[in-house]
Short mmCIF file of C-alpha atoms and ligand atoms in Angstrom, two decimals:
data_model
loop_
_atom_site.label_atom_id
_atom_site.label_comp_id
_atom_site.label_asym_id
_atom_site.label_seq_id
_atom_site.Cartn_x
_atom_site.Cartn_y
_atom_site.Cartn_z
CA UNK R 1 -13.33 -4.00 25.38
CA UNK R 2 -10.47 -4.76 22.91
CA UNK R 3 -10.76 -2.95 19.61
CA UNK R 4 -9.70 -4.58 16.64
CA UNK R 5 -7.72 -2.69 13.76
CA UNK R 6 -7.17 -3.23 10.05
CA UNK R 7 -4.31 -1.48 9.29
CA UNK R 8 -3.73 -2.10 5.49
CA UNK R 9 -6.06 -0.97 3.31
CA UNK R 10 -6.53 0.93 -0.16
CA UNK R 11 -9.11 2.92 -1.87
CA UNK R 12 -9.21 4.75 -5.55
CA UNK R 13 -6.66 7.33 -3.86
CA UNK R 14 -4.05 4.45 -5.67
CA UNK R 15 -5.74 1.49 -6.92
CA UNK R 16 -8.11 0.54 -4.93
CA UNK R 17 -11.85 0.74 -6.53
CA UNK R 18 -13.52 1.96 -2.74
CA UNK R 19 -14.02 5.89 -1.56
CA UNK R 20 -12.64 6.37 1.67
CA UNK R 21 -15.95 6.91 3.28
CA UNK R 22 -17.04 3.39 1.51
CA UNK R 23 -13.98 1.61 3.19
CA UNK R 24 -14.59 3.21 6.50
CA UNK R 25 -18.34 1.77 6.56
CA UNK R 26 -17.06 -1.60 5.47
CA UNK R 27 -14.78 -1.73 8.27
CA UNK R 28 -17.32 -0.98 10.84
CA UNK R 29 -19.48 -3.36 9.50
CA UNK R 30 -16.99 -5.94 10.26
CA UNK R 31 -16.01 -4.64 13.84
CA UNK R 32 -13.03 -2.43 13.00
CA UNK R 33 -12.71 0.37 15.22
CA UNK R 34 -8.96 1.08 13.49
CA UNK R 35 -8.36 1.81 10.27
CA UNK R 36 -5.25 2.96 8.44
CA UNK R 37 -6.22 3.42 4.60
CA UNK R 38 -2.63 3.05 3.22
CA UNK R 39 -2.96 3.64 -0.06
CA UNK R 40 0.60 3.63 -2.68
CA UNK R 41 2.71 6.96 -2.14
CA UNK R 42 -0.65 9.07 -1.81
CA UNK R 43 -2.58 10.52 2.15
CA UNK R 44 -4.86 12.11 0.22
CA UNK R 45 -7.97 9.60 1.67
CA UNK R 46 -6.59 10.54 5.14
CA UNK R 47 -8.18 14.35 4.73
CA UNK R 48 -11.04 12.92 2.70
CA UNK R 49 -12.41 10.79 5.55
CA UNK R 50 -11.04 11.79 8.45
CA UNK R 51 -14.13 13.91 9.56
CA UNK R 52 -16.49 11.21 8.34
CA UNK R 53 -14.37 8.70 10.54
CA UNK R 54 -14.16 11.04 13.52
CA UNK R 55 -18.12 11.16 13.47
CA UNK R 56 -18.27 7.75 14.06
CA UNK R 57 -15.44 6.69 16.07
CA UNK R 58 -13.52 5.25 14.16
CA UNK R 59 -10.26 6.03 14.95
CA UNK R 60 -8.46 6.84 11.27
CA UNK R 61 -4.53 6.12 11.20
CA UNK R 62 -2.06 8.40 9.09
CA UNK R 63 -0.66 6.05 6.45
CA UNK R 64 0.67 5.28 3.21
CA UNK R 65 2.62 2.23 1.30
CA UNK R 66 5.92 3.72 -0.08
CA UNK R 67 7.09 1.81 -2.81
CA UNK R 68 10.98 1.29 -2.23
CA UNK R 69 13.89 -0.59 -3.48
CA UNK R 70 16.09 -2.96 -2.32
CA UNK R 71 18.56 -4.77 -3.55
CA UNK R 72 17.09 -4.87 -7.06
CA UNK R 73 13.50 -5.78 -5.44
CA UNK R 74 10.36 -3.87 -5.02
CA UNK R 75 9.68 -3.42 -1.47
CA UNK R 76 6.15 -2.18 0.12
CA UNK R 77 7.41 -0.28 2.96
CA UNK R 78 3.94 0.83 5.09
CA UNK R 79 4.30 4.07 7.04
CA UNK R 80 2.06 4.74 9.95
CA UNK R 81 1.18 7.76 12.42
CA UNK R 82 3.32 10.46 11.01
CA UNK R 83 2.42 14.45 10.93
CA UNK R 84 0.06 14.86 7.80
CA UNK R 85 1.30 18.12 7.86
CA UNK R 86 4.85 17.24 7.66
CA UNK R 87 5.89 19.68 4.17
CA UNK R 88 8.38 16.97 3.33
CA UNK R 89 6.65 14.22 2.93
CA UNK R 90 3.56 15.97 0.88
CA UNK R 91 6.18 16.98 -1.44
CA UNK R 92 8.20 14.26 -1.81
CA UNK R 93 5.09 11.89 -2.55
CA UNK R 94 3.35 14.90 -4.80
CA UNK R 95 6.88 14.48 -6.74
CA UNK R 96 7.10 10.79 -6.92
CA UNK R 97 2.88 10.91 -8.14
CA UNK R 98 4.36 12.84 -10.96
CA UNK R 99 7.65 9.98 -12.02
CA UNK R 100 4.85 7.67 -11.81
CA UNK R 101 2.06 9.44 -14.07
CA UNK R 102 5.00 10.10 -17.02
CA UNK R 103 5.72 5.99 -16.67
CA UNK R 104 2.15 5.29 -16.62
CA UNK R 105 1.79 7.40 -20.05
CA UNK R 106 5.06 5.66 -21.22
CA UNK R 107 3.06 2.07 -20.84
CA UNK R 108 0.52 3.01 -22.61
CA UNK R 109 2.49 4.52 -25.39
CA UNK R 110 4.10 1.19 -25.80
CA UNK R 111 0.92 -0.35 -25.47
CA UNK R 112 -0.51 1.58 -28.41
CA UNK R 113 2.78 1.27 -30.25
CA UNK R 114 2.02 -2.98 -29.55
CA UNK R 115 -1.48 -2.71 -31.58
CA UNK R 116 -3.52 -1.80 -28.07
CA UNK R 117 -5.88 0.78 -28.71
CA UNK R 118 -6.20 2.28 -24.78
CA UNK R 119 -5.81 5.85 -24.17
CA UNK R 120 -4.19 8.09 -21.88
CA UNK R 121 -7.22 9.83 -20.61
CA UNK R 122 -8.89 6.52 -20.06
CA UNK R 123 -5.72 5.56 -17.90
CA UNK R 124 -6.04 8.68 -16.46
CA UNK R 125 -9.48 8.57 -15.31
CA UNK R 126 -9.08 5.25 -13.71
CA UNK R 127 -6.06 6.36 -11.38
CA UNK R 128 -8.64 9.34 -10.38
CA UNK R 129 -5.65 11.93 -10.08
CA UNK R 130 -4.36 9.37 -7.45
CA UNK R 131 -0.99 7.12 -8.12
CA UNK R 132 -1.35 5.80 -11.42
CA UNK R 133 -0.01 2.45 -11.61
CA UNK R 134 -0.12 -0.92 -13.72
CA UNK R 135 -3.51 -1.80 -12.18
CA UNK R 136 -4.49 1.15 -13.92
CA UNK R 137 -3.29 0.52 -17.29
CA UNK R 138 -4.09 -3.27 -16.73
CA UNK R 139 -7.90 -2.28 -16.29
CA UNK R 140 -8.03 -0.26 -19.57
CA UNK R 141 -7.19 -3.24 -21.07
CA UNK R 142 -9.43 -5.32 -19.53
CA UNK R 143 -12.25 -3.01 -20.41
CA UNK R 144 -11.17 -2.84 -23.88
CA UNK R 145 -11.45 -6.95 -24.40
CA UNK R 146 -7.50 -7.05 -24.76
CA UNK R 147 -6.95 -9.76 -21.66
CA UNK R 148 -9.85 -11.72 -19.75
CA UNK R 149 -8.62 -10.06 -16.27
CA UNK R 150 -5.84 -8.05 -14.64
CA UNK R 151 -3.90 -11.08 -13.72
CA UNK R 152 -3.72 -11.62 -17.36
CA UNK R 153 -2.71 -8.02 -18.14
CA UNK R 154 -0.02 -8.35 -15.81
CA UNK R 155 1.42 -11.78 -17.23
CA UNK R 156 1.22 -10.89 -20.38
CA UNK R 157 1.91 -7.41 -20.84
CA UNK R 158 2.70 -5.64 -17.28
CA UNK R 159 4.79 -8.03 -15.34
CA UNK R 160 8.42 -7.27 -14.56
CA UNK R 161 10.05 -8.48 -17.88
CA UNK R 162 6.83 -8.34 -20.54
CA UNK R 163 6.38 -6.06 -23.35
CA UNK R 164 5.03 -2.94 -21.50
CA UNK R 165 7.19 -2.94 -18.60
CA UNK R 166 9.06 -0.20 -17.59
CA UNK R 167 10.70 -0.02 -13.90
CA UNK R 168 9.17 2.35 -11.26
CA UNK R 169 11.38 4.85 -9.24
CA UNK R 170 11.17 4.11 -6.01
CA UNK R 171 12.27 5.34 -2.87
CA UNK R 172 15.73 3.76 -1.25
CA UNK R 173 14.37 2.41 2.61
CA UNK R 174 17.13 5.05 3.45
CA UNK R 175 15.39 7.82 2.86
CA UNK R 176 11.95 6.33 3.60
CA UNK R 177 12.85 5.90 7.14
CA UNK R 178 14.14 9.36 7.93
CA UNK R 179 11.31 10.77 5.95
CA UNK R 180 9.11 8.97 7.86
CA UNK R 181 11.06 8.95 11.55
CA UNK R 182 11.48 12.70 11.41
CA UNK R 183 7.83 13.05 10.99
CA UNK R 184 6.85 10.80 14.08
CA UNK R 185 5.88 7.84 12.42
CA UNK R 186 6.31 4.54 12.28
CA UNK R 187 7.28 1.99 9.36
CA UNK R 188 6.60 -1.78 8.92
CA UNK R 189 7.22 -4.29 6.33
CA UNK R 190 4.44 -4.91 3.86
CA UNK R 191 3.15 -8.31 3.20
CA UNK R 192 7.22 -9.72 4.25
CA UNK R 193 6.69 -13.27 2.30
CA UNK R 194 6.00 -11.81 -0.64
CA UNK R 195 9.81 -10.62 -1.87
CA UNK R 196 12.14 -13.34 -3.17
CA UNK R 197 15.01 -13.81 -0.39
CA UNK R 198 12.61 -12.75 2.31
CA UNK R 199 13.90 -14.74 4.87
CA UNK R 200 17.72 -12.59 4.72
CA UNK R 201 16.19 -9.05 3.84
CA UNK R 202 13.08 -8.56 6.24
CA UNK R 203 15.82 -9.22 9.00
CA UNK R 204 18.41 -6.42 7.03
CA UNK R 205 15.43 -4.26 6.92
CA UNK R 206 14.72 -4.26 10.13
CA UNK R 207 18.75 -3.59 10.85
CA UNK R 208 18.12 -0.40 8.04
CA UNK R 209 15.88 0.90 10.99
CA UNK R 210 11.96 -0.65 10.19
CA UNK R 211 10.13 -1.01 13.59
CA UNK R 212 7.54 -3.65 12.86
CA UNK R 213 7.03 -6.20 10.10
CA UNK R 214 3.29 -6.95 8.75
CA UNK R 215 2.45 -10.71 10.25
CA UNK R 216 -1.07 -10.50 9.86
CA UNK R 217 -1.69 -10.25 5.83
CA UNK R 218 -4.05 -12.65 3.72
CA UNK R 219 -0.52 -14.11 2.10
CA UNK R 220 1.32 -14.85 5.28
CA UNK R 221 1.02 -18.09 6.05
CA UNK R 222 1.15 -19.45 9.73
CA UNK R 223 4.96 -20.59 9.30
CA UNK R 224 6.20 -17.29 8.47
CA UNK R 225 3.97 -15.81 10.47
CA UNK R 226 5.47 -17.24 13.55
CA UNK R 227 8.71 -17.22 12.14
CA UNK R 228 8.78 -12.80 12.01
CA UNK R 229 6.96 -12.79 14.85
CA UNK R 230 9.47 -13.90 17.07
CA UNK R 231 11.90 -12.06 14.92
CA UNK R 232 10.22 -9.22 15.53
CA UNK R 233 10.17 -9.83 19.37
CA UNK R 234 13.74 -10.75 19.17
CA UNK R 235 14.85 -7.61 17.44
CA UNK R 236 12.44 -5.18 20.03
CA UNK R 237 10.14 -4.82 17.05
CA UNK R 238 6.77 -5.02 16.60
CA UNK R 239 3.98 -6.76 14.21
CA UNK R 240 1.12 -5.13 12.49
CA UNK R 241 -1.33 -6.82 10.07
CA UNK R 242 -3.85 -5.57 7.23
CA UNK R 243 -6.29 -6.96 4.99
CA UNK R 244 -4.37 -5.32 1.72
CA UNK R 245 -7.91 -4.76 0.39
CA UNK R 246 -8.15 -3.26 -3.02
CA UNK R 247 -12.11 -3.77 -3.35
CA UNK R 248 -12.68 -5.11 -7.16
CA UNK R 249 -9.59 -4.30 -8.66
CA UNK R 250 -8.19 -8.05 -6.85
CA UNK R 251 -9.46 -11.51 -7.49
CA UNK R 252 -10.58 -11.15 -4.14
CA UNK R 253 -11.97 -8.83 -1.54
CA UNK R 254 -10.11 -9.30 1.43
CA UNK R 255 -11.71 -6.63 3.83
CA UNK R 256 -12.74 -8.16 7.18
CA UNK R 257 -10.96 -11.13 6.67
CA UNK R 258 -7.33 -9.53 8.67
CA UNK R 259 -8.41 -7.79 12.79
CA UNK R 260 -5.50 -6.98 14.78
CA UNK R 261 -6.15 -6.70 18.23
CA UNK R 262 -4.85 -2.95 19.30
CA UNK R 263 -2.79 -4.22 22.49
CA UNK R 264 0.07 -5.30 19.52
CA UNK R 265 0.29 -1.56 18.07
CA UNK R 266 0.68 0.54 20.69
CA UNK R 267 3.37 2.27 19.37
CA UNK R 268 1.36 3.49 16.68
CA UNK R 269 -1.56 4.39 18.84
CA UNK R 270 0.82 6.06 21.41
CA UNK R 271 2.27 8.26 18.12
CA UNK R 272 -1.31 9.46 18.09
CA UNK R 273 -2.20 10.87 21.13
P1 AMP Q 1 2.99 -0.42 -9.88
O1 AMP Q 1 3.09 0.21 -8.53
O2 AMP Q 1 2.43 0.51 -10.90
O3 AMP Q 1 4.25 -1.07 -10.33
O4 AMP Q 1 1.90 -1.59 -9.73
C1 AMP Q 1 2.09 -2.53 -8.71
C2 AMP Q 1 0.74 -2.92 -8.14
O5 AMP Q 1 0.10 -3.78 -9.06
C3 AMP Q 1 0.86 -3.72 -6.86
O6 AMP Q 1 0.81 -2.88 -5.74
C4 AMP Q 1 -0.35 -4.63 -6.91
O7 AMP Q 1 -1.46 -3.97 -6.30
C5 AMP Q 1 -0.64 -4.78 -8.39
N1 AMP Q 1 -0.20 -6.06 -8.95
C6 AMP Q 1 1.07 -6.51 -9.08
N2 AMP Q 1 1.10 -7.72 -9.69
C7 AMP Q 1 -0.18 -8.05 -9.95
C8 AMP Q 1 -0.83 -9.18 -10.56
N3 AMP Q 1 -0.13 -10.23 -11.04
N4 AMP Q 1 -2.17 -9.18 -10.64
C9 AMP Q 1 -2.88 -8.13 -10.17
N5 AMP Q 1 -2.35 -7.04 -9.58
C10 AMP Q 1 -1.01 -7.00 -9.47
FE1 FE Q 2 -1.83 -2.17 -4.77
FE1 FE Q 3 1.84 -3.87 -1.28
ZN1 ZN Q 4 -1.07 -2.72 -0.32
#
């Protein structure tokens, strides 16, 4: 029987608002026997769960979503099937946690300096020792009664441009490839539609040295989806698809609503034999 996969998913490791163990039982429930939690720059949920998943067959991917740049853009490069072990990439994403916790307190400080009373520790406790982001800071203000919701945090306040902006390092795909290549994984482009110019860089992407690009994703339409997946077949790529769940801290729950049949990711099963 053909087992189905989900291969995008995030918990409160980054900013999702679902444990590991609560995202594995979700996924079962819907008929996923493949599950890559891929939360922002952190593994951590990989050694929370992977017992738990073992126990009930659910076979648990190695992932993460690196946050690169390209170009000037923001890129979501997902990485797949790589040693966990690998002492390069635990450092290198412990050190890029840190860059990210200073600019989360730097928000906030301009926040506060704005007439928003959040606070640090509040910020803090929301990103859970995870990878504190803007969803972070945007649901302190929520809970405060600043904005109605986070999209409103983010247009008014977080967005690229607003008031309490302030640009995120982020890795060049460069260096996100051989980190991830010289530990036996596998990368793929996030949710491809969603950067402006998509249709020239998810091709120079996949010429930087990307094997796959992410077809299946709740904002992928069917046009583009066709359109990279015969790119990908073209190039000798592949395709891989998530639901990009975040539980509650979306609009929308997406779990369940993305299965990938596991005859299209072989190479990432094959990684993890
Ligand atoms: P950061 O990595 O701290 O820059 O935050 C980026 C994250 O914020 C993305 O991965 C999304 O999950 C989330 N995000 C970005 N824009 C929005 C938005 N308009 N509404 C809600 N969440 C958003
Ligand atoms: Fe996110
Ligand atoms: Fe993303
Ligand atoms: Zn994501």
């Amino acid at each position: 029987m053909t087992r189905f996969a989900d291969l995008h998913l995030h918990t409160y490791h980054s900013d999702g608002t679902r444990s590991p163990r609560e995202v594995t039982d979700l996924a079962r429930e819907h008929g996923l026997d493949i599950v890559a939690i891929s939360d922002h720059d952190n593994i951590a949920a990989y050694f929370e769960v992977k017992r738990y998943a073992d126990e009930r067959s659910v076979t648990l991917i190695p992932a993460t979503e690196l946050s690169c740049g390209y170009d000037g853009a923001d890129i979501h490069i997902l990485a797949y099937a790589f040693n966990t072990f690998d002492e390069r990439i635990d450092e290198r994403l412990r050190r890029f946690r840190e860059v990210r916790q200073r600019r989360g307190y730097a928000m906030v400080e301009k926040l506060r300096a704005l007439g928003y009373d959040i606070s640090p520790e509040r910020v803090e406790h929301l990103a859970a020792g995870g990878a504190m982001g803007r969803p972070h800071v945007a649901r302190a203000l929520v809970e405060r009664g600043y904005v109605a919701s986070i999209g409103e945090a983010f247009d008014k306040l977080l967005g690229s441009g607003k008031p309490a902006y302030i640009e995120k390092a982020r890795f060049s795909i460069d260096e996100a490839v051989a980190l991830v290549h010289d530990a036996g994984g596998l990368l793929s482009i996030a949710h491809p539609t969603l950067y402006p110019d998509h249709e020239r860089i998810v091709p120079e992407l996949l010429d930087a040295g990307i094997d796959a690009i992410e077809i299946f994703h709740p904002d992928v339409d069917e046009e583009n989806r066709e359109r990279y997946r015969n790119l990908a077949r073209f190039r000798g790529k592949f395709v891989t698809g998530g639901s990009d769940d975040h539980g509650s801290a979306k609009e929308v729950e997406t779990l369940g609503t993305v299965r990938v049949a596991e005859t299209l990711i072989g190479p990432i099963l094959e990684r993890m034999q």
